[in-house]
Coordinates of C-alpha atoms in Angstrom, one line a residue:
X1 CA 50.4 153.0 68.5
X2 CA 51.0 149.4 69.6
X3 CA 54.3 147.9 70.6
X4 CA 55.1 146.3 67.2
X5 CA 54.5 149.3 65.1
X6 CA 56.7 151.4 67.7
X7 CA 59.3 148.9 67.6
X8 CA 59.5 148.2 63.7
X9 CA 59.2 152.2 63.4
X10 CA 62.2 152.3 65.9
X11 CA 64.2 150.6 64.0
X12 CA 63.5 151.3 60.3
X13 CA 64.1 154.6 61.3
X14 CA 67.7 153.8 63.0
X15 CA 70.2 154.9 59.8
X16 CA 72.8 152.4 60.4
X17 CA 70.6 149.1 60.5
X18 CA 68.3 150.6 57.0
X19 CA 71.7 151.0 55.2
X20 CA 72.2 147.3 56.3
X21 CA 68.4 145.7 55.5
X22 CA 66.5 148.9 53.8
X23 CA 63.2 147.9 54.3
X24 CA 63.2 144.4 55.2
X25 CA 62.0 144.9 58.9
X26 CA 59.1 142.9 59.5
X27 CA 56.7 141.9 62.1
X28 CA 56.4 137.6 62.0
X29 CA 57.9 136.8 58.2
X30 CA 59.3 138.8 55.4
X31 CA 57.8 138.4 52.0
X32 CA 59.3 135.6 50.2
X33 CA 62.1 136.9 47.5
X34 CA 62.7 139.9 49.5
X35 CA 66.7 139.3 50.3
X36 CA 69.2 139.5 52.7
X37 CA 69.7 140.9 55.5
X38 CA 66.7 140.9 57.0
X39 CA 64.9 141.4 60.4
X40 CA 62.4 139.8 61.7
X41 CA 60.5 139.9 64.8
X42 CA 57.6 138.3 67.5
X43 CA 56.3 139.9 69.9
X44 CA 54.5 138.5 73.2
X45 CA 52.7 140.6 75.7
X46 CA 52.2 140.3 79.6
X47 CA 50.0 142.7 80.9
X48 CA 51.1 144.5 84.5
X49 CA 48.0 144.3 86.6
X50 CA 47.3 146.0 89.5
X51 CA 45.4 144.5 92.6
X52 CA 42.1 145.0 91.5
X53 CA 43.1 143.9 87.8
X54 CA 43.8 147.3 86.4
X55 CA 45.9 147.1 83.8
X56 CA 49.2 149.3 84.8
X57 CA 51.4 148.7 81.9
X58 CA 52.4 146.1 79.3
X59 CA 55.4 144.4 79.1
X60 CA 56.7 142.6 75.9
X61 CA 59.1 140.1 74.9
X62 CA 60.4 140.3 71.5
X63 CA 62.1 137.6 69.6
X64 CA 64.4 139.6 66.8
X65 CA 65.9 137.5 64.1
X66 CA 68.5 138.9 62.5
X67 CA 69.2 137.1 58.9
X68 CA 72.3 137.3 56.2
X69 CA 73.9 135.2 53.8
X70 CA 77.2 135.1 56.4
X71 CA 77.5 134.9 60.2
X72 CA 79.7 138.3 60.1
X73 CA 76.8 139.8 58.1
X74 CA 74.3 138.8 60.7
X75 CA 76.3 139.7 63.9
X76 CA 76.2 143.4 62.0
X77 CA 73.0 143.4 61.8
X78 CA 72.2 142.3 65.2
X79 CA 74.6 145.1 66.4
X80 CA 72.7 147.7 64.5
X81 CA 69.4 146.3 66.2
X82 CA 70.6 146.2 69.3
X83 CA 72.0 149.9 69.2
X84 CA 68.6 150.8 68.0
X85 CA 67.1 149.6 70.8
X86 CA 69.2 151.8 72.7
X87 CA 67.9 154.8 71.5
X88 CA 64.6 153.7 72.5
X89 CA 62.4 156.3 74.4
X90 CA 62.9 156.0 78.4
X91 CA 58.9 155.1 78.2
X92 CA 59.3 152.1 76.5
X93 CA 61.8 150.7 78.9
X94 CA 63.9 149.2 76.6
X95 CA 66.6 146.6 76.4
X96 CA 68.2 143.6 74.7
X97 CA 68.6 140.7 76.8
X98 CA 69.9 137.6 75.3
X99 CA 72.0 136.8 71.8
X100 CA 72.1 133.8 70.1
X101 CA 73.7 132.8 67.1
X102 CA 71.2 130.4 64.2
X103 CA 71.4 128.7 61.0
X104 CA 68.4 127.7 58.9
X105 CA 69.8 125.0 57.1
X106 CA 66.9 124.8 54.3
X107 CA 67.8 128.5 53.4
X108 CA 71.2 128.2 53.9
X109 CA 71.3 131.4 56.2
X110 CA 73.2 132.7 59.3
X111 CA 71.5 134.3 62.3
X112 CA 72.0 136.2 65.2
X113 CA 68.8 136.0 67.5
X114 CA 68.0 139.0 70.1
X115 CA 65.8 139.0 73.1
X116 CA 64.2 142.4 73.6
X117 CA 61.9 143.8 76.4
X118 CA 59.5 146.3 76.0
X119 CA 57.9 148.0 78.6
X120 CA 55.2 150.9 78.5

């Protein structure tokens, strides 16, 4: 299993945050027409060498975007993401470390971004 498909699994399978979006957890862009809310994520990896360039581990920084038709909609969506991520596994070394509020103006949405990091 890679990162991205343990963390969309992670989270499509966290009740509160599917009764928010259902299935609209996706890796890079949800289909168009698909509705609000919606989560949305990037993930970039850094690999943990060793000093003979073993790879040890892999640590990932994932961008969540967390999108709603209202700010309060988007916060509770981010919420449920971020308590997800706090059931992780310890293995995956989990933990959200930055929030930001968004707005896409040519949608006309609110956001709430999240920084994750993912270790294994």
């Amino acid at each position: 299993m890679s990162i991205e498909s343990d963390f969309r699994a992670l989270l499509a399978g966290y009740a509160p945050l599917a009764a928010l979006v259902g299935a609209r957890i996706a890796l890079s862009a949800v289909e168009e027409g698909a509705g609000t809310p919606a989560v949305v994520f990037e993930v970039s990896h850094q690999p943990i060498l060793g000093l003979n360039n073993t790879v040890l581990g892999d640590q990932a920084a994932i961008n969540v975007q967390c999108w709603a038709d209202t700010a309060v909609t988007a916060a509770s969506v981010a919420d449920a993401v971020a308590a997800a991520v706090a059931t992780a596994p310890a293995a995956a070394g989990a933990c959200v470390t930055a929030r930001n509020t968004a707005f896409d103006a040519e949608m006309g949405l609110d956001g709430v971004e999240l920084a994750v990091e993912w270790w294994t």
